[in-house]
Amino acid sequence: AIESSREQKESALELTKRLMRFNGMIILVNSRGSDFMGSLLTNFLSRSLPLEFKSEVLSLLSPFLLYSQDGALKEKVIERVKEVVGYDFPISSADIPKDSPLYVQYISSLDKLLDALVASKSLVLLQALFPVLREPKHVHHDRIVESLENFVETTNDEQASEAFQFCVSQYFDETLSSSLRLAILRHILTPLIYHISITYSKKNYQSIILDIVKHFPTAEIEERGSSDKVGVIESDIREADILNRIGTFVLVQGMYDNVPSSEIRGTLNDAYVESLGGRNPKGNELNGAVMKACHAINRESVKYRKVSPTLVLDYHRTAYNTLASVIMTTQSKEGFYEVFCFKENRKKREVLWENIINL
């Protein structure tokens, strides 16, 4: 029935939908049922078929990803999904008139992919949706964000930790577009940080602490501190590097907001000191490095020639938020708040408020 005419395909699709409604789980946990469904999806999502038909086929994706035990078959189906996203979906969602049949088919197909993502927690499906997520002003933006929120909120700790590790690796992949990296950070990674339990947060940060600290602008800060230059410094730092630092600060803030301070002073600090080739850690080296980096970035007088003002503002604000979390977690004396959060020294070219307030 799979290698058949359009009418036969539609009949086979309708019959399969009815079977799934009757008891999809029992059918798909069986290898024969899974093989049939995988074969149907692979063939019925062929590039030669119209999106109108494939939109109906995509309603079967969610139960297949949720219940099939065949990982290799799932990968084949996801490859077909990637083709749908790559060849049937527009490069820009605004390219399709909203009163056209194609727009209805596109949005219907996208909704089914989002529903499948929420139900299955499939990271390969999430990756297949990257071309959609990289569009910052998508016409279906609110529904996309809502689905990503549901994806995060309905994960258990193991699923959330796997997604966390995946999103960290993807965010720091500089081959991805800036808009996609920011979408991953804002709509998936940051909510995951605050969704995962303390126990799993500790494990996650232990595994990525070295990847985090390598993006600290330590050398740059040291160089500026020893410079005799007066006035605004001009920088040719890349946008990708600013994005790396924004992600680093978000992760560090999440660490201080969610991981017990004893764990930060212990295991995480030890790993940090060891990464620098040091021995006999005192327990405060990581805290000091984070505070120094954030404090310097907050008050810098730098013109970034290759980075948009909007992203620079985000960069400074993220550093400020991170510093506030560190101080709230590690300090109790009022003087720390005054010096690090409110005071600026103009003689040292410090410009805290104009860095974090959009004037």
GROMACS .gro file of C-alpha atoms in nm:
model
  359
    1ALA     CA    1   0.000   0.000   0.000
    2ILE     CA    2   0.299   0.230   0.060
    3GLU     CA    3   0.423   0.220  -0.304
    4SER     CA    4   0.087   0.321  -0.448
    5SER     CA    5  -0.125   0.594  -0.601
    6ARG     CA    6  -0.222   0.913  -0.416
    7GLU     CA    7  -0.571   0.777  -0.343
    8GLN     CA    8  -0.432   0.455  -0.203
    9LYS     CA    9  -0.183   0.648   0.009
   10GLU     CA   10  -0.464   0.858   0.154
   11SER     CA   11  -0.665   0.544   0.233
   12ALA     CA   12  -0.364   0.377   0.396
   13LEU     CA   13  -0.294   0.694   0.596
   14GLU     CA   14  -0.651   0.719   0.722
   15LEU     CA   15  -0.654   0.353   0.825
   16THR     CA   16  -0.324   0.395   1.010
   17LYS     CA   17  -0.455   0.701   1.192
   18ARG     CA   18  -0.754   0.502   1.312
   19LEU     CA   19  -0.530   0.222   1.434
   20MET     CA   20  -0.316   0.473   1.624
   21ARG     CA   21  -0.623   0.622   1.789
   22PHE     CA   22  -0.738   0.275   1.888
   23ASN     CA   23  -0.413   0.168   2.058
   24GLY     CA   24  -0.100   0.316   1.910
   25MET     CA   25   0.130   0.217   2.195
   26ILE     CA   26   0.066  -0.158   2.162
   27ILE     CA   27   0.117  -0.141   1.786
   28LEU     CA   28   0.441   0.058   1.799
   29VAL     CA   29   0.620  -0.128   2.079
   30ASN     CA   30   0.587  -0.435   1.858
   31SER     CA   31   0.876  -0.452   1.609
   32ARG     CA   32   0.649  -0.530   1.315
   33GLY     CA   33   0.419  -0.240   1.394
   34SER     CA   34   0.716  -0.010   1.439
   35ASP     CA   35   0.871  -0.125   1.110
   36PHE     CA   36   0.545  -0.065   0.925
   37MET     CA   37   0.500   0.281   1.073
   38GLY     CA   38   0.862   0.377   1.008
   39SER     CA   39   0.834   0.261   0.647
   40LEU     CA   40   0.506   0.449   0.601
   41LEU     CA   41   0.648   0.772   0.745
   42THR     CA   42   0.968   0.745   0.542
   43ASN     CA   43   0.779   0.695   0.217
   44PHE     CA   44   0.487   0.928   0.283
   45LEU     CA   45   0.720   1.216   0.374
   46SER     CA   46   0.899   1.186   0.042
   47ARG     CA   47   1.005   1.510  -0.127
   48SER     CA   48   0.792   1.420  -0.430
   49LEU     CA   49   0.468   1.448  -0.232
   50PRO     CA   50   0.294   1.782  -0.162
   51LEU     CA   51   0.305   1.949   0.179
   52GLU     CA   52  -0.075   1.927   0.199
   53PHE     CA   53  -0.049   1.547   0.217
   54LYS     CA   54   0.264   1.542   0.435
   55SER     CA   55   0.094   1.767   0.685
   56GLU     CA   56  -0.156   1.487   0.749
   57VAL     CA   57   0.123   1.229   0.769
   58LEU     CA   58   0.302   1.429   1.038
   59SER     CA   59   0.016   1.361   1.281
   60LEU     CA   60   0.165   1.009   1.311
   61LEU     CA   61   0.512   1.135   1.405
   62SER     CA   62   0.438   1.197   1.772
   63PRO     CA   63   0.324   0.842   1.865
   64PHE     CA   64   0.599   0.688   1.651
   65LEU     CA   65   0.878   0.882   1.827
   66LEU     CA   66   0.716   0.824   2.164
   67TYR     CA   67   0.663   0.447   2.147
   68SER     CA   68   0.891   0.296   1.882
   69GLN     CA   69   1.201   0.130   2.027
   70ASP     CA   70   1.396   0.128   1.700
   71GLY     CA   71   1.651   0.410   1.722
   72ALA     CA   72   1.791   0.357   1.371
   73LEU     CA   73   1.442   0.372   1.220
   74LYS     CA   74   1.369   0.690   1.412
   75GLU     CA   75   1.680   0.850   1.265
   76LYS     CA   76   1.562   0.763   0.912
   77VAL     CA   77   1.226   0.922   0.979
   78ILE     CA   78   1.389   1.235   1.125
   79GLU     CA   79   1.597   1.265   0.809
   80ARG     CA   80   1.268   1.287   0.619
   81VAL     CA   81   1.146   1.548   0.864
   82LYS     CA   82   1.460   1.751   0.799
   83GLU     CA   83   1.377   1.739   0.428
   84VAL     CA   84   1.028   1.867   0.498
   85VAL     CA   85   1.170   2.156   0.702
   86GLY     CA   86   1.445   2.224   0.449
   87TYR     CA   87   1.250   2.195   0.123
   88ASP     CA   88   0.881   2.245   0.204
   89PHE     CA   89   0.910   2.515   0.470
   90PRO     CA   90   0.993   2.873   0.363
   91ILE     CA   91   1.329   3.029   0.445
   92SER     CA   92   1.134   3.313   0.603
   93SER     CA   93   0.785   3.255   0.742
   94ALA     CA   94   0.685   3.602   0.620
   95ASP     CA   95   0.732   3.487   0.260
   96ILE     CA   96   0.397   3.305   0.255
   97PRO     CA   97   0.076   3.514   0.239
   98LYS     CA   98  -0.134   3.445   0.547
   99ASP     CA   99  -0.452   3.405   0.343
  100SER     CA  100  -0.304   3.132   0.121
  101PRO     CA  101  -0.364   2.753   0.142
  102LEU     CA  102   0.013   2.701   0.161
  103TYR     CA  103   0.030   2.909   0.478
  104VAL     CA  104  -0.236   2.690   0.641
  105GLN     CA  105  -0.046   2.376   0.540
  106TYR     CA  106   0.282   2.519   0.668
  107ILE     CA  107   0.146   2.620   1.008
  108SER     CA  108  -0.041   2.291   1.045
  109SER     CA  109   0.277   2.096   0.969
  110LEU     CA  110   0.482   2.308   1.209
  111ASP     CA  111   0.225   2.261   1.487
  112LYS     CA  112   0.245   1.884   1.447
  113LEU     CA  113   0.623   1.890   1.464
  114LEU     CA  114   0.607   2.103   1.780
  115ASP     CA  115   0.353   1.866   1.935
  116ALA     CA  116   0.578   1.571   1.851
  117LEU     CA  117   0.873   1.748   2.013
  118VAL     CA  118   0.683   1.807   2.337
  119ALA     CA  119   0.552   1.450   2.348
  120SER     CA  120   0.870   1.266   2.249
  121LYS     CA  121   1.144   1.490   2.399
  122SER     CA  122   1.345   1.395   2.090
  123LEU     CA  123   1.664   1.600   2.063
  124VAL     CA  124   1.715   1.499   1.700
  125LEU     CA  125   1.371   1.641   1.624
  126LEU     CA  126   1.465   1.957   1.814
  127GLN     CA  127   1.772   1.986   1.595
  128ALA     CA  128   1.560   1.930   1.284
  129LEU     CA  129   1.361   2.238   1.388
  130PHE     CA  130   1.668   2.463   1.409
  131PRO     CA  131   1.591   2.632   1.072
  132VAL     CA  132   1.260   2.745   1.226
  133LEU     CA  133   1.408   2.850   1.561
  134ARG     CA  134   1.673   3.070   1.402
  135GLU     CA  135   1.407   3.310   1.270
  136PRO     CA  136   1.370   3.569   1.550
  137LYS     CA  137   1.043   3.722   1.424
  138HIS     CA  138   0.865   3.410   1.309
  139VAL     CA  139   0.496   3.458   1.235
  140HIS     CA  140   0.421   3.165   1.468
  141HIS     CA  141   0.659   3.289   1.737
  142ASP     CA  142   0.424   3.269   2.036
  143ARG     CA  143   0.321   2.911   1.960
  144ILE     CA  144   0.685   2.808   1.910
  145VAL     CA  145   0.790   2.961   2.242
  146GLU     CA  146   0.491   2.803   2.419
  147SER     CA  147   0.587   2.461   2.281
  148LEU     CA  148   0.948   2.501   2.390
  149GLU     CA  149   0.827   2.596   2.737
  150ASN     CA  150   0.610   2.284   2.747
  151PHE     CA  151   0.902   2.076   2.621
  152VAL     CA  152   1.115   2.191   2.915
  153GLU     CA  153   0.846   2.181   3.181
  154THR     CA  154   0.741   1.823   3.103
  155THR     CA  155   1.092   1.672   3.110
  156ASN     CA  156   1.205   1.459   3.401
  157ASP     CA  157   1.553   1.512   3.545
  158GLU     CA  158   1.722   1.263   3.314
  159GLN     CA  159   1.556   1.403   3.003
  160ALA     CA  160   1.625   1.760   3.115
  161SER     CA  161   1.991   1.683   3.186
  162GLU     CA  162   2.034   1.523   2.846
  163ALA     CA  163   1.871   1.826   2.684
  164PHE     CA  164   2.089   2.056   2.895
  165GLN     CA  165   2.411   1.892   2.778
  166PHE     CA  166   2.288   1.895   2.419
  167CYS     CA  167   2.192   2.264   2.429
  168VAL     CA  168   2.523   2.364   2.587
  169SER     CA  169   2.713   2.193   2.305
  170GLN     CA  170   2.488   2.347   2.043
  171TYR     CA  171   2.501   2.696   2.190
  172PHE     CA  172   2.880   2.705   2.184
  173ASP     CA  173   2.888   2.580   1.825
  174GLU     CA  174   3.008   2.890   1.643
  175THR     CA  175   2.897   2.753   1.305
  176LEU     CA  176   2.535   2.818   1.408
  177SER     CA  177   2.379   3.157   1.341
  178SER     CA  178   2.368   3.414   1.620
  179SER     CA  179   1.987   3.422   1.614
  180LEU     CA  180   1.969   3.044   1.656
  181ARG     CA  181   2.223   3.042   1.939
  182LEU     CA  182   2.026   3.311   2.124
  183ALA     CA  183   1.699   3.121   2.071
  184ILE     CA  184   1.855   2.807   2.219
  185LEU     CA  185   1.987   3.007   2.515
  186ARG     CA  186   1.671   3.204   2.590
  187HIS     CA  187   1.395   2.956   2.517
  188ILE     CA  188   1.550   2.619   2.603
  189LEU     CA  189   1.880   2.627   2.793
  190THR     CA  190   1.797   2.896   3.049
  191PRO     CA  191   1.457   2.742   3.141
  192LEU     CA  192   1.627   2.400   3.169
  193ILE     CA  193   1.882   2.540   3.416
  194TYR     CA  194   1.603   2.639   3.654
  195HIS     CA  195   1.391   2.329   3.590
  196ILE     CA  196   1.649   2.064   3.680
  197SER     CA  197   1.671   1.947   4.042
  198ILE     CA  198   1.968   2.038   4.264
  199THR     CA  199   2.106   1.683   4.252
  200TYR     CA  200   2.119   1.677   3.874
  201SER     CA  201   2.234   2.040   3.854
  202LYS     CA  202   2.545   1.950   4.054
  203LYS     CA  203   2.625   1.664   3.816
  204ASN     CA  204   2.565   1.878   3.509
  205TYR     CA  205   2.791   2.159   3.626
  206GLN     CA  206   3.065   1.919   3.728
  207SER     CA  207   3.072   1.793   3.370
  208ILE     CA  208   3.085   2.137   3.202
  209ILE     CA  209   3.272   2.360   3.449
  210LEU     CA  210   3.594   2.346   3.244
  211ASP     CA  211   3.406   2.435   2.925
  212ILE     CA  212   3.252   2.731   3.106
  213VAL     CA  213   3.564   2.887   3.251
  214LYS     CA  214   3.758   2.874   2.923
  215HIS     CA  215   3.532   3.154   2.795
  216PHE     CA  216   3.613   3.389   3.084
  217PRO     CA  217   3.777   3.704   2.938
  218THR     CA  218   4.059   3.674   3.193
  219ALA     CA  219   4.353   3.763   2.967
  220GLU     CA  220   4.168   4.059   2.813
  221ILE     CA  221   4.083   4.196   3.157
  222GLU     CA  222   4.443   4.161   3.275
  223GLU     CA  223   4.566   4.344   2.964
  224ARG     CA  224   4.325   4.633   3.018
  225GLY     CA  225   4.419   4.654   3.384
  226SER     CA  226   4.785   4.706   3.297
  227SER     CA  227   4.711   4.957   3.018
  228ASP     CA  228   4.779   5.328   3.053
  229LYS     CA  229   4.524   5.422   2.786
  230VAL     CA  230   4.271   5.689   2.876
  231GLY     CA  231   3.919   5.710   2.734
  232VAL     CA  232   3.713   5.463   2.535
  233ILE     CA  233   3.892   5.149   2.418
  234GLU     CA  234   3.800   5.016   2.074
  235SER     CA  235   3.771   4.642   2.029
  236ASP     CA  236   3.751   4.415   1.725
  237ILE     CA  237   3.629   4.116   1.923
  238ARG     CA  238   3.394   3.894   1.721
  239GLU     CA  239   3.021   3.865   1.775
  240ALA     CA  240   3.073   3.490   1.825
  241ASP     CA  241   3.302   3.561   2.122
  242ILE     CA  242   3.046   3.794   2.281
  243LEU     CA  243   2.785   3.521   2.240
  244ASN     CA  244   3.021   3.272   2.405
  245ARG     CA  245   3.058   3.504   2.701
  246ILE     CA  246   2.685   3.571   2.729
  247GLY     CA  247   2.623   3.196   2.739
  248THR     CA  248   2.899   3.154   2.995
  249PHE     CA  249   2.754   3.419   3.223
  250VAL     CA  250   2.403   3.269   3.196
  251LEU     CA  251   2.539   2.927   3.290
  252VAL     CA  252   2.742   3.069   3.577
  253GLN     CA  253   2.443   3.262   3.710
  254GLY     CA  254   2.238   2.944   3.696
  255MET     CA  255   2.511   2.761   3.884
  256TYR     CA  256   2.509   3.012   4.170
  257ASP     CA  257   2.128   3.023   4.173
  258ASN     CA  258   2.083   2.644   4.185
  259VAL     CA  259   2.394   2.468   4.314
  260PRO     CA  260   2.469   2.482   4.691
  261SER     CA  261   2.755   2.719   4.773
  262SER     CA  262   2.936   2.436   4.951
  263GLU     CA  263   2.949   2.243   4.624
  264ILE     CA  264   3.079   2.549   4.438
  265ARG     CA  265   3.354   2.604   4.696
  266GLY     CA  266   3.435   2.233   4.690
  267THR     CA  267   3.419   2.014   4.381
  268LEU     CA  268   3.360   2.288   4.124
  269ASN     CA  269   3.628   2.517   4.265
  270ASP     CA  270   3.876   2.227   4.277
  271ALA     CA  271   3.811   2.153   3.908
  272TYR     CA  272   3.859   2.520   3.823
  273VAL     CA  273   4.192   2.548   4.010
  274GLU     CA  274   4.314   2.223   3.856
  275SER     CA  275   4.230   2.350   3.505
  276LEU     CA  276   4.471   2.639   3.568
  277GLY     CA  277   4.745   2.404   3.679
  278GLY     CA  278   4.711   2.508   4.042
  279ARG     CA  279   4.725   2.299   4.359
  280ASN     CA  280   4.589   2.320   4.712
  281PRO     CA  281   4.270   2.517   4.633
  282LYS     CA  282   4.144   2.749   4.905
  283GLY     CA  283   3.779   2.729   4.804
  284ASN     CA  284   3.731   3.086   4.685
  285GLU     CA  285   3.926   3.094   4.357
  286LEU     CA  286   3.623   3.034   4.133
  287ASN     CA  287   3.414   3.291   4.320
  288GLY     CA  288   3.692   3.545   4.286
  289ALA     CA  289   3.744   3.482   3.914
  290VAL     CA  290   3.373   3.517   3.838
  291MET     CA  291   3.337   3.836   4.042
  292LYS     CA  292   3.647   3.988   3.884
  293ALA     CA  293   3.532   3.908   3.530
  294CYS     CA  294   3.177   4.034   3.580
  295HIS     CA  295   3.291   4.346   3.764
  296ALA     CA  296   3.533   4.438   3.487
  297ILE     CA  297   3.282   4.376   3.207
  298ASN     CA  298   3.008   4.572   3.383
  299ARG     CA  299   3.221   4.886   3.404
  300GLU     CA  300   3.425   4.868   3.086
  301SER     CA  301   3.444   5.166   2.855
  302VAL     CA  302   3.474   4.979   2.527
  303LYS     CA  303   3.340   5.035   2.177
  304TYR     CA  304   3.280   4.700   2.005
  305ARG     CA  305   3.316   4.771   1.636
  306LYS     CA  306   3.197   4.431   1.513
  307VAL     CA  307   2.907   4.374   1.752
  308SER     CA  308   2.560   4.529   1.747
  309PRO     CA  309   2.473   4.772   2.031
  310THR     CA  310   2.175   4.552   2.123
  311LEU     CA  311   2.398   4.248   2.178
  312VAL     CA  312   2.655   4.454   2.370
  313LEU     CA  313   2.375   4.576   2.600
  314ASP     CA  314   2.265   4.215   2.652
  315TYR     CA  315   2.628   4.122   2.726
  316HIS     CA  316   2.667   4.387   2.997
  317ARG     CA  317   2.330   4.312   3.153
  318THR     CA  318   2.402   3.940   3.165
  319ALA     CA  319   2.736   4.004   3.336
  320TYR     CA  320   2.563   4.232   3.589
  321ASN     CA  321   2.293   3.975   3.667
  322THR     CA  322   2.557   3.707   3.712
  323LEU     CA  323   2.757   3.925   3.949
  324ALA     CA  324   2.445   3.997   4.154
  325SER     CA  325   2.374   3.623   4.187
  326VAL     CA  326   2.732   3.552   4.296
  327ILE     CA  327   2.726   3.824   4.560
  328MET     CA  328   2.385   3.721   4.694
  329THR     CA  329   2.510   3.363   4.725
  330THR     CA  330   2.854   3.424   4.869
  331GLN     CA  331   2.855   3.759   5.052
  332SER     CA  332   2.667   3.906   5.347
  333LYS     CA  333   2.842   4.240   5.403
  334GLU     CA  334   2.677   4.553   5.268
  335GLY     CA  335   3.006   4.686   5.134
  336PHE     CA  336   3.025   4.418   4.866
  337TYR     CA  337   2.690   4.524   4.724
  338GLU     CA  338   2.791   4.890   4.720
  339VAL     CA  339   3.127   4.833   4.550
  340PHE     CA  340   3.027   4.564   4.302
  341CYS     CA  341   2.664   4.646   4.223
  342PHE     CA  342   2.624   5.023   4.253
  343LYS     CA  343   2.951   5.215   4.257
  344GLU     CA  344   3.142   5.335   3.952
  345ASN     CA  345   3.484   5.496   3.954
  346ARG     CA  346   3.512   5.754   3.675
  347LYS     CA  347   3.886   5.797   3.734
  348LYS     CA  348   3.924   5.433   3.625
  349ARG     CA  349   3.696   5.485   3.322
  350GLU     CA  350   3.415   5.286   3.489
  351VAL     CA  351   3.073   5.342   3.328
  352LEU     CA  352   2.838   5.096   3.497
  353TRP     CA  353   2.497   5.253   3.444
  354GLU     CA  354   2.524   5.351   3.079
  355ASN     CA  355   2.642   4.997   3.007
  356ILE     CA  356   2.331   4.830   3.148
  357ILE     CA  357   2.060   5.091   3.088
  358ASN     CA  358   1.934   5.151   2.736
  359LEU     CA  359   1.970   5.527   2.707
   0.00000   0.00000   0.00000
